[in-house]
Coordinates of C-alpha atoms in Angstrom, one line a residue:
X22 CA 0.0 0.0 0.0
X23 CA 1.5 3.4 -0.7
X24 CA 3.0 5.3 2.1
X25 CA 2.4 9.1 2.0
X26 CA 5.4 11.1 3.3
X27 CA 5.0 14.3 4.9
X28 CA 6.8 17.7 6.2
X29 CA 7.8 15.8 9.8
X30 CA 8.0 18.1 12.5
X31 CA 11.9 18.8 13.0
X32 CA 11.4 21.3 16.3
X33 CA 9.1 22.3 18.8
X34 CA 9.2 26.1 17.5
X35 CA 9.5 25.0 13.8
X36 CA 6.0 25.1 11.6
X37 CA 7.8 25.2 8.5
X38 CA 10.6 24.0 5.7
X39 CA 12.2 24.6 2.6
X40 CA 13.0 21.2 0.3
X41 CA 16.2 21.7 -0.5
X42 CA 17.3 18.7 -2.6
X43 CA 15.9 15.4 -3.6
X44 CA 18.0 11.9 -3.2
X45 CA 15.6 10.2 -5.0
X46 CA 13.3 10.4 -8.0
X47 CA 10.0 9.0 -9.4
X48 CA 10.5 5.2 -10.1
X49 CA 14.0 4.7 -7.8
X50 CA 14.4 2.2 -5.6
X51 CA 15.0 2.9 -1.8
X52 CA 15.3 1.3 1.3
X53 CA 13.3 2.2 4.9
X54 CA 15.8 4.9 6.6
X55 CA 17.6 5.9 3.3
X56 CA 17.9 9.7 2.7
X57 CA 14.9 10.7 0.5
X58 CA 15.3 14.3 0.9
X59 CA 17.2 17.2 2.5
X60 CA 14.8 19.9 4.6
X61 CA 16.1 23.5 5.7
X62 CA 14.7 25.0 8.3
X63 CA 15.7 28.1 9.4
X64 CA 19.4 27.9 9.9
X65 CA 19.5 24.5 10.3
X66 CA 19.4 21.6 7.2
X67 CA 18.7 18.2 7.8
X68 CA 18.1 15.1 6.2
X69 CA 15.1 13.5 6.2
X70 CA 14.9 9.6 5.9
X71 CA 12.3 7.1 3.9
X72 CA 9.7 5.4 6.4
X73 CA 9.4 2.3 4.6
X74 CA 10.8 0.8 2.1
X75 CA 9.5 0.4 -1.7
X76 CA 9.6 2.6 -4.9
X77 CA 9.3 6.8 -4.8
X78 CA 6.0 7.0 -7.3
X79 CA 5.8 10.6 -7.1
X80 CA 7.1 13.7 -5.8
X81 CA 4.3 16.1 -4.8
X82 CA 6.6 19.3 -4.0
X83 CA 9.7 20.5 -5.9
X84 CA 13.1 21.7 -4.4
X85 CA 13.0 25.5 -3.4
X86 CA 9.1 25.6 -1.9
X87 CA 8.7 26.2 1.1
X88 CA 5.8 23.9 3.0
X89 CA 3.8 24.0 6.2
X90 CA 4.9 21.0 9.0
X91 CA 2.6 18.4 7.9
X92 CA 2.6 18.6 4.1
X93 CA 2.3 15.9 1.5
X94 CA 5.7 16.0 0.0
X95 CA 6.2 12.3 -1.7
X96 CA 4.7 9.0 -2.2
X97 CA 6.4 5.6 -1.9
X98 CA 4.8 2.5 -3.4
X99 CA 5.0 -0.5 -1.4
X100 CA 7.6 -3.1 -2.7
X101 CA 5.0 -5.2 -4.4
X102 CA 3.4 -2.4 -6.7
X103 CA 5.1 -2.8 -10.2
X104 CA 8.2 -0.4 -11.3
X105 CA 5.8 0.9 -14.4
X106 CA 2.9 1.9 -12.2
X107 CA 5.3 3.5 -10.1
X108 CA 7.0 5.4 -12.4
X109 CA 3.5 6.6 -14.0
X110 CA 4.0 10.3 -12.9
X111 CA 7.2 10.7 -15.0
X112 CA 4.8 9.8 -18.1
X113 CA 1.8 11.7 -17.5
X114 CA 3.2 14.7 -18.8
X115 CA 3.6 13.1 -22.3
X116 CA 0.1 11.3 -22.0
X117 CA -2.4 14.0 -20.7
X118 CA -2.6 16.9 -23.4
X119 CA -3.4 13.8 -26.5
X120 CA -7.0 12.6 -25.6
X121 CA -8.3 16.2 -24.9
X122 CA -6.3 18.9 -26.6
X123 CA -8.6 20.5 -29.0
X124 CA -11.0 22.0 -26.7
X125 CA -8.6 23.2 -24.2
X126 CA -6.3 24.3 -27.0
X127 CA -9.6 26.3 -28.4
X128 CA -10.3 27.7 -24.9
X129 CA -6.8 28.8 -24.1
X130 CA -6.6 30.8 -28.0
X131 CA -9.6 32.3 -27.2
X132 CA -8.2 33.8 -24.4
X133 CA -4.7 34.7 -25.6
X134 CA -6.0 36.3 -29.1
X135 CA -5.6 40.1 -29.2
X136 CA -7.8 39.7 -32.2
X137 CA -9.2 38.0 -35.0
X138 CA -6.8 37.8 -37.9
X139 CA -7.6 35.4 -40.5
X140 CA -10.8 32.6 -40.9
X141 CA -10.8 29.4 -39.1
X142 CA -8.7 27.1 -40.7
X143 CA -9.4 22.9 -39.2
X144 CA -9.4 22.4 -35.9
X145 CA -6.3 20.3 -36.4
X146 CA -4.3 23.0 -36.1
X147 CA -4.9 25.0 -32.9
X148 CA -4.4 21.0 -31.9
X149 CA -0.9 21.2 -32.5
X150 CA 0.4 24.4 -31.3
X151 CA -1.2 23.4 -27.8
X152 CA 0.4 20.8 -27.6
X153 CA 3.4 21.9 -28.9
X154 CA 4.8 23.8 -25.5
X155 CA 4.4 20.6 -23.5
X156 CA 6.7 18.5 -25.7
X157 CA 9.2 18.7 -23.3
X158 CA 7.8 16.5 -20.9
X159 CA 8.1 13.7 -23.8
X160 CA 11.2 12.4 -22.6
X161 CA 13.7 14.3 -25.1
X162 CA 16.3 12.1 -26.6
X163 CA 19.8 12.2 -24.4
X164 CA 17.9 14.0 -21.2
X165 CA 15.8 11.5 -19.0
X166 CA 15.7 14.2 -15.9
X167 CA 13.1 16.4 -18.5
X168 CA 10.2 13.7 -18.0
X169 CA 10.2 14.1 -14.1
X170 CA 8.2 17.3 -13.5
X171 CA 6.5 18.2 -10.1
X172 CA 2.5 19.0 -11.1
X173 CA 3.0 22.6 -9.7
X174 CA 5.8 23.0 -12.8
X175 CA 3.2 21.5 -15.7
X176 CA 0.7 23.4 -14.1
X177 CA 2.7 27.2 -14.5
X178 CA 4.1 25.9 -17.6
X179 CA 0.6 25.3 -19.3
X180 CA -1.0 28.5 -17.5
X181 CA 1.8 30.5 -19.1
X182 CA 2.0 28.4 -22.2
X183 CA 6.1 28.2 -21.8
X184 CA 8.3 26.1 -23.9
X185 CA 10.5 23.8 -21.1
X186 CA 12.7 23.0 -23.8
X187 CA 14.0 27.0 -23.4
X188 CA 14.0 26.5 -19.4
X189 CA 17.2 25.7 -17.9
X190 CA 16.7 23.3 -15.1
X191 CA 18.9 24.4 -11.8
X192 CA 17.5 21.4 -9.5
X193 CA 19.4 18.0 -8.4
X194 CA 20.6 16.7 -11.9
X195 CA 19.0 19.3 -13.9
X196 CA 15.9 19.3 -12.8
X197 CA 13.3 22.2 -13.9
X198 CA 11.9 23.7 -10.5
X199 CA 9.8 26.3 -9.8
X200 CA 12.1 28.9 -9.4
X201 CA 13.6 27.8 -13.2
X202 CA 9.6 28.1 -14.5
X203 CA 8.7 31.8 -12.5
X204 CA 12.6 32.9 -14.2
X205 CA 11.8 32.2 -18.0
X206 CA 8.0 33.9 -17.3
X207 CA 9.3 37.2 -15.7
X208 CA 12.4 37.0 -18.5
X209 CA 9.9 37.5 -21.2
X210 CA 10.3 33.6 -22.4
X211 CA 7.0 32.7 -22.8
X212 CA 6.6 35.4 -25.0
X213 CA 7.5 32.5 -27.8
X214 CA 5.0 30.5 -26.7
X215 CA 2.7 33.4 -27.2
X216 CA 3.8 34.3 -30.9
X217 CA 3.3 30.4 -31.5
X218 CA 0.0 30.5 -30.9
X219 CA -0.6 33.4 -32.1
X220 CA -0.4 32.1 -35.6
X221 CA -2.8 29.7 -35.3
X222 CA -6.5 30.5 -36.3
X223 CA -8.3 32.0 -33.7
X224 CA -12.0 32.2 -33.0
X225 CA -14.5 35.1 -34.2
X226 CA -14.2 36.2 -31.0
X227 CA -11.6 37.7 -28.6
X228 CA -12.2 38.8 -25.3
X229 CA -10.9 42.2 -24.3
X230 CA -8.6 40.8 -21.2
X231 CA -6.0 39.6 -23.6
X232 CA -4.5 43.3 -24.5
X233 CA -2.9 43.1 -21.9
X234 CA -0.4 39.2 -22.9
X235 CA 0.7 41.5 -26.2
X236 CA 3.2 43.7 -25.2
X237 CA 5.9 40.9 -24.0
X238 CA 6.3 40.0 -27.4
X239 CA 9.4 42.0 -27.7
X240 CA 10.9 40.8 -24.9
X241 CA 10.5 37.6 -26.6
X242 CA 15.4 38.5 -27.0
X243 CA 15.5 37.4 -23.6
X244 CA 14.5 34.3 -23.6
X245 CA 17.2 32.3 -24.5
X246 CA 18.5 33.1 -20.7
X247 CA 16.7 31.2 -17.9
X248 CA 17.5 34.7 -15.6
X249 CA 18.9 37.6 -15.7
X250 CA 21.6 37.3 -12.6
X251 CA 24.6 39.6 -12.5
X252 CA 22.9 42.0 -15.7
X253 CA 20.3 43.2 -12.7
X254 CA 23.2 44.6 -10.7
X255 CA 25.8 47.2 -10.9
X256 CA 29.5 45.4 -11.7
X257 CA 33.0 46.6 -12.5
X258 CA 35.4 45.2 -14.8
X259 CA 37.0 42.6 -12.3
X260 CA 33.9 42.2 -10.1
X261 CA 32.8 38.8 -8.7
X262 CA 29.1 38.2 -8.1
X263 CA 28.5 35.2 -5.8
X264 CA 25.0 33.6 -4.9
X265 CA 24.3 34.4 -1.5
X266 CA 24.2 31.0 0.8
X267 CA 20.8 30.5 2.6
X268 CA 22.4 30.9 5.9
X269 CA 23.6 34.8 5.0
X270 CA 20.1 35.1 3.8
X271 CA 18.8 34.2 6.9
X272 CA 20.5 36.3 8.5
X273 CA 20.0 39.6 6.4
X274 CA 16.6 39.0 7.2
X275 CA 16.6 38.6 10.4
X276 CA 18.6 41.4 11.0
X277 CA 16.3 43.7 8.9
X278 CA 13.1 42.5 10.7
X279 CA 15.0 43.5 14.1
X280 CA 15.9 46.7 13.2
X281 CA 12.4 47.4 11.6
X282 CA 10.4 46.0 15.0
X283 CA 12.6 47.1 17.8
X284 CA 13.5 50.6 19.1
X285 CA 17.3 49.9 18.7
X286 CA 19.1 52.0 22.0
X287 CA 23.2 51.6 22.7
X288 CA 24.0 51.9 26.6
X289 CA 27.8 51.0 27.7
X290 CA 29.8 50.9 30.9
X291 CA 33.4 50.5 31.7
X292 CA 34.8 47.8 33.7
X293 CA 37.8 46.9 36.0
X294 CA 38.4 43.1 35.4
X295 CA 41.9 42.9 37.5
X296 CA 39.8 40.6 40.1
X297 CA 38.7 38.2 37.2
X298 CA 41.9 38.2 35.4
X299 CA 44.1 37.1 39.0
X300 CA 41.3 34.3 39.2
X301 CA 41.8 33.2 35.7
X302 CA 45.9 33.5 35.9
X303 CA 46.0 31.3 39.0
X304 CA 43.4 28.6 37.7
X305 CA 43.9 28.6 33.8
X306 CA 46.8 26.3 33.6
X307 CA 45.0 23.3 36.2
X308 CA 41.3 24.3 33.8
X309 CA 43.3 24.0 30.6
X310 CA 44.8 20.6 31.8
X311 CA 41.3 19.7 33.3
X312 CA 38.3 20.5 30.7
X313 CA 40.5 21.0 27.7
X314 CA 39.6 24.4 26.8
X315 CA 40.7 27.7 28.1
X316 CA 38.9 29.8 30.4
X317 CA 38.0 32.6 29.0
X318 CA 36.0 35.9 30.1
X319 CA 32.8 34.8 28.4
X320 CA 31.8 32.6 31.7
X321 CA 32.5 35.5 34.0
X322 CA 30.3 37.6 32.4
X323 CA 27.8 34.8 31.6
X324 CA 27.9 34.2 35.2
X325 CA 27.2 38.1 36.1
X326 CA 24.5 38.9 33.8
X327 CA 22.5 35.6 34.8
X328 CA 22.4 37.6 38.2
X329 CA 22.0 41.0 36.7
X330 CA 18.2 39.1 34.8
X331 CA 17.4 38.1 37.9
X332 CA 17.3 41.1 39.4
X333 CA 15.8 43.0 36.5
X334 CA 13.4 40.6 34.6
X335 CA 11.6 43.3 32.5
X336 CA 15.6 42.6 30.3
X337 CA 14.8 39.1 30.3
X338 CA 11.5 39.2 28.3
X339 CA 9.8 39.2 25.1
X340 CA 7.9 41.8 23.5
X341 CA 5.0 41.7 21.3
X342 CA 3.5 45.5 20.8
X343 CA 0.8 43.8 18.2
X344 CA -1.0 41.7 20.7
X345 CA -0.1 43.9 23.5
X346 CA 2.2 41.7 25.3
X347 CA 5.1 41.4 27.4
X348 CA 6.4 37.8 28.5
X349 CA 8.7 38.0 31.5
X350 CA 10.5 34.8 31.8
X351 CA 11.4 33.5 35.1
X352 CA 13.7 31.2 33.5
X353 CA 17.2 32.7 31.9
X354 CA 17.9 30.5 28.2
X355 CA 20.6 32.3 27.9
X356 CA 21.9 32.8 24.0
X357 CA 25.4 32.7 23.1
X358 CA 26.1 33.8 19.8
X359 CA 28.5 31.8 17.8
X360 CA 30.7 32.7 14.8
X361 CA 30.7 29.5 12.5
X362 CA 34.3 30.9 11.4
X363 CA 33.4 34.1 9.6
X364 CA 30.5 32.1 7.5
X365 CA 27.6 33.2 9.5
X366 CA 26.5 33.6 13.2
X367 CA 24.1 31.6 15.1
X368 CA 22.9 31.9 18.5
X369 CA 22.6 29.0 20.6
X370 CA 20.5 28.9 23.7
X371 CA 21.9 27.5 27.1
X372 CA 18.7 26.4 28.7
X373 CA 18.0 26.7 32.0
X374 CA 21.1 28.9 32.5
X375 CA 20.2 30.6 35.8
X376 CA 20.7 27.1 37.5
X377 CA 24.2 26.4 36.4
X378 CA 27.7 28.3 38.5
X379 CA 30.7 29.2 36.1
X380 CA 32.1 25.8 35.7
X381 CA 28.8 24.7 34.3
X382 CA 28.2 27.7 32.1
X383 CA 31.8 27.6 30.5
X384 CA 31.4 23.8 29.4
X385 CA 27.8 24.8 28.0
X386 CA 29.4 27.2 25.8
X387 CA 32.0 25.0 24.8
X388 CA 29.7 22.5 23.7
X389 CA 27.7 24.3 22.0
X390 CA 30.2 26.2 20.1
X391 CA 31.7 23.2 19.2
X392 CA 28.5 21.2 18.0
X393 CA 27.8 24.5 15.5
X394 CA 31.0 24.5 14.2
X395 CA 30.9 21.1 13.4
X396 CA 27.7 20.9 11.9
X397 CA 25.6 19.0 13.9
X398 CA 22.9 21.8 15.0
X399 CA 19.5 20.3 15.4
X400 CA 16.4 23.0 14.8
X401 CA 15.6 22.9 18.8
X402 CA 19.4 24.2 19.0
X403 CA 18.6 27.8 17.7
X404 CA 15.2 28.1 19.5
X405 CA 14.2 29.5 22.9
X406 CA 17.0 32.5 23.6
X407 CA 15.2 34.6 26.3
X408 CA 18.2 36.9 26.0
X409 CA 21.4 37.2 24.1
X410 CA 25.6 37.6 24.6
X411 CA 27.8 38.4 21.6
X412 CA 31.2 38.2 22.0
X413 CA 33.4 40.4 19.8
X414 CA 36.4 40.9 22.2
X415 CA 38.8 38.1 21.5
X416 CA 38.4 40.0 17.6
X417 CA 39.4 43.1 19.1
X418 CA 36.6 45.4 19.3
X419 CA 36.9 48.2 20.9
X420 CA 32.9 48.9 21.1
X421 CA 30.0 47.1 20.3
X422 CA 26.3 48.0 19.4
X423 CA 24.8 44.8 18.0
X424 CA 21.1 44.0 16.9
X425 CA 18.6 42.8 18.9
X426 CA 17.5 38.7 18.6
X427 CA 13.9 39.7 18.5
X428 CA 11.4 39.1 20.6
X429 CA 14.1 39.4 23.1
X430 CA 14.5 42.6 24.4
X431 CA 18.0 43.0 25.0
X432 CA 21.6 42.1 23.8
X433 CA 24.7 42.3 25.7
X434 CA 28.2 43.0 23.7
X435 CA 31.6 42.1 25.5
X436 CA 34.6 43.8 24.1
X437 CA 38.4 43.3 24.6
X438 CA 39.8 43.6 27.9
X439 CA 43.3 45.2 27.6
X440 CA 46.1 46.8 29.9
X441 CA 45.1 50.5 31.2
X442 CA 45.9 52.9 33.6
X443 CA 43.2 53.7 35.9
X444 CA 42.6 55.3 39.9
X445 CA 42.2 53.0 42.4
X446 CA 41.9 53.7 46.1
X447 CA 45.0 52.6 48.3
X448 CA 44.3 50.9 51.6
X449 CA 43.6 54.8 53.3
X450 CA 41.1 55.8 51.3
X451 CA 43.7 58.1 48.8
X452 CA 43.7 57.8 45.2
X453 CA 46.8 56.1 43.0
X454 CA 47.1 55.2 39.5
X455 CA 47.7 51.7 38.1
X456 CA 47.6 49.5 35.3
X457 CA 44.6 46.9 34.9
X458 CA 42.5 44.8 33.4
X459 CA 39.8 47.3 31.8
X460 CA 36.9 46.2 28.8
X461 CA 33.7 47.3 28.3
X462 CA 30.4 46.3 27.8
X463 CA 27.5 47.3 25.6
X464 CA 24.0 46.8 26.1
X465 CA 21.9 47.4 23.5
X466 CA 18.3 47.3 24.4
X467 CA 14.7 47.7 23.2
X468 CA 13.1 51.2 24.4
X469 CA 9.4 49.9 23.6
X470 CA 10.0 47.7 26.7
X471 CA 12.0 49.2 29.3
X472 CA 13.6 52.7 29.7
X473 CA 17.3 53.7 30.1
X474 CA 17.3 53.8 33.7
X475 CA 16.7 50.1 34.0
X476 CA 19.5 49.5 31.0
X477 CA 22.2 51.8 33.4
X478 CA 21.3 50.1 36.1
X479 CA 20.8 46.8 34.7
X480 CA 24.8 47.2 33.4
X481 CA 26.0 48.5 36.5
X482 CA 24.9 45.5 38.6
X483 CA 26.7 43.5 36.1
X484 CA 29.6 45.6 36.6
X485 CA 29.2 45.4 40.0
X486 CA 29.0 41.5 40.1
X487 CA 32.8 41.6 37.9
X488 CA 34.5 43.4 40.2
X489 CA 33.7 42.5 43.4
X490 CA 32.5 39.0 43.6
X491 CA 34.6 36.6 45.1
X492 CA 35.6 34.4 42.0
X493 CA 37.4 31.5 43.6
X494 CA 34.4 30.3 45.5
X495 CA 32.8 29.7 41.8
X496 CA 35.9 27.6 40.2
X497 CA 36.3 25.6 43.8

């Protein structure tokens, strides 16, 4: 019996994916378990395996559309079903326009005619240019991949009456998607489709809707590209125009939707980090030996801030102005954003932060950063951040003002701690200078939901939590 495979549900915040690529195809084998597709959702792509074993009879969505959780996306015969019945969908194309072209033919002329030209001549005629932009799906000679089509592409391609001989395909093995079909319309290609049928003798009578399918005739030029990519942009002799990954993409859109839904404020302190920095010198060679890893600021201030939300839980909340809420989460996820080596930037929740002490939080981070630069993110990974740390310093920055991870309402920048002079007070209460530890940190924050008062005082408590706390208690 055929087993129907949908969109599975790949995390608990996920209601979405985008196929990305198809390991099979109409009429292949495949076992239970094997790869039959690859899913992206959000920043995160998986693979998706077969739930039983059999023949893929059809593929109900192409690569590049995007699909709600629980979406039909394939269908697998069951091992008994013969190869030929499975493999019907790749032959449908060639089969459907013979035993009923005329009248659609007549229907679709009547439609596209800006007006009548010359007498009816036989019907046989209208027959043939009809059919004549669906030849492609006829397997052509040399080029099996043309005969598997997703209905969605014979669908545009007969709405638009486009030639998919012209159309490029850019999917797995050459494969004519979506995208590929929307390209060739919006490039003027079906424009030769048009002046085809055109020819052909149309009825007495033209309705007055199809003025408006005459004027791509002369982009009918174009249509020997599949789409226009770098002749869209300004280039220089020398210039190298690169497809942008679907990670960057991500991230350009997340970033705009931030800055377009947020009130975007930059608040920064200063801060003396001698006391951390003796703790680290004294422990860092017996850590290093111990965990593997260096200890690094980032727990210290991880540590500090996790205080810092208790204290001022209005930071550690999401916002929503359209339905007029304000969630203020009792519990810190704390998200840790992670450079995946100049490639992109991800930020990885550490849930259920407020209950770990510094040792905990520095192996969280270490984890983390290790299973995203690896490549082993799961969706649930990138989920759930009630409030962000980015951490520019070991870079070098001087100052930070980074964007919001919305709904969140704040994010906290850490910056490179470096050698300065600064006044201290001695042991009698007098002033002297000296040379320590000093960084900063920048907070930038959401004005809709709190005011700058709490984001000073949020930052000094943080401050305040640095330099005074006793540190060794937390590594003992």
């Amino acid at each position: 019996m055929p087993v129907t495979v949908s969109m599975p549900q790949l995390g608990e915040t996920v209601t979405e994916g985008t196929i990305l690529s198809w390991h099979k195809q109409p009429g292949d084998e495949i076992a239970e378990d094997e790869i039959l597709l690859e899913i992206s959702t959000d920043k995160v792509d998986t693979e998706v395996p077969s739930p039983a074993a059999g023949i893929v009879k059809e593929i109900l969505v192409p690569e590049g559309e995007t699909v709600e959780v629980g979406a039909a996306l394939a269908v697998i015969a069951s091992p008994g079903e013969d190869a030929g019945e499975a493999a019907a969908p790749a032959e449908e194309p060639a089969e459907e326009p013979e035993p009923e072209p005329e009248p659609d033919a007549a229907a679709e002329e009547e439609e596209q005619q800006p007006e009548p030209e010359a007498a009816p001549e036989p019907a046989a005629a209208p027959a043939a240019a009809s059919v004549e932009p669906a030849a492609p799906v006829k397997a052509p000679d040399g080029d099996g991949m043309r005969q598997v089509l997703s209905p969605v592409v014979r669908k545009l391609a007969s709405e638009h009456d486009l030639d998919l001989s012209q159309v490029e395909g850019t999917g797995r093995d050459g494969r004519i998607t979506r995208q590929d079909v929307m390209a060739m319309v919006e490039s003027g290609g079906a424009a030769a489709a048009a002046t085809t049928t055109k020819e052909a003798p149309p009825p007495v009578k033209a309705p007055p809707t199809t003025e408006k399918q005459a004027p791509p005739a002369p982009k009918a030029q174009p249509a020997s590209k599949p789409a226009a990519a770098a002749g869209d942009i300004p280039t220089m002799p020398g210039d190298e125009v690169v497809q942008i990954d679907r990670l960057r993409t991500r991230i350009a859109q997340n970033m705009v939707r931030s800055k377009a839904t947020a009130a975007h404020v930059w608040t920064s302190v200063e801060v003396d980090y001698e006391a951390v920095e003796q703790v680290r010198q004294r422990h860092k060679a017996a850590w290093k030996e111990r965990e593997g890893f260096s200890l690094t600021y980032l727990p210290f201030i991880s540590r500090a801030t996790i205080d810092a939300l208790a204290e001022f839980p209005v930071v550690n909340s999401s916002f929503y102005l359209e339905q007029g809420k304000s969630v203020l989460h009792r519990t810190v996820n704390l998200g840790i954003a992670v450079d995946l080596d100049q490639q992109g930037l991800v930020v990885l929740p550490i849930k259920g932060a407020d209950g770990l002490r510094l040792v905990g939080l520095a192996r969280e981070i270490r984890r983390l950063a290790d299973k995203a630069r690896s490549g082993k993110l799961e969706p649930d990974d990138l989920s759930g951040a009630t409030f962000t740390v980015t951490n520019p310093g070991p870079f070098g920055s001087f100052m930070s003002a980074p964007i919001i991870n919305v709904p969140n309402t704040g994010i906290l920048s850490t910056d490179t701690v470096e050698k300065r002079p600064t006044v201290v007070s001695d042991g009698s209460g007098g002033d002297a200078l000296a040379i320590h530890h000093i960084g900063y940190l920048g907070l930038t924050w959401d004005h809709r939901a709190f005011d700058g008062s709490t984001a000073v005082l949020f930052l000094r408590r943080i401050k305040e939590n640095l330099e005074t706390w006793d540190w060794e208690q937390e590594l003992a």
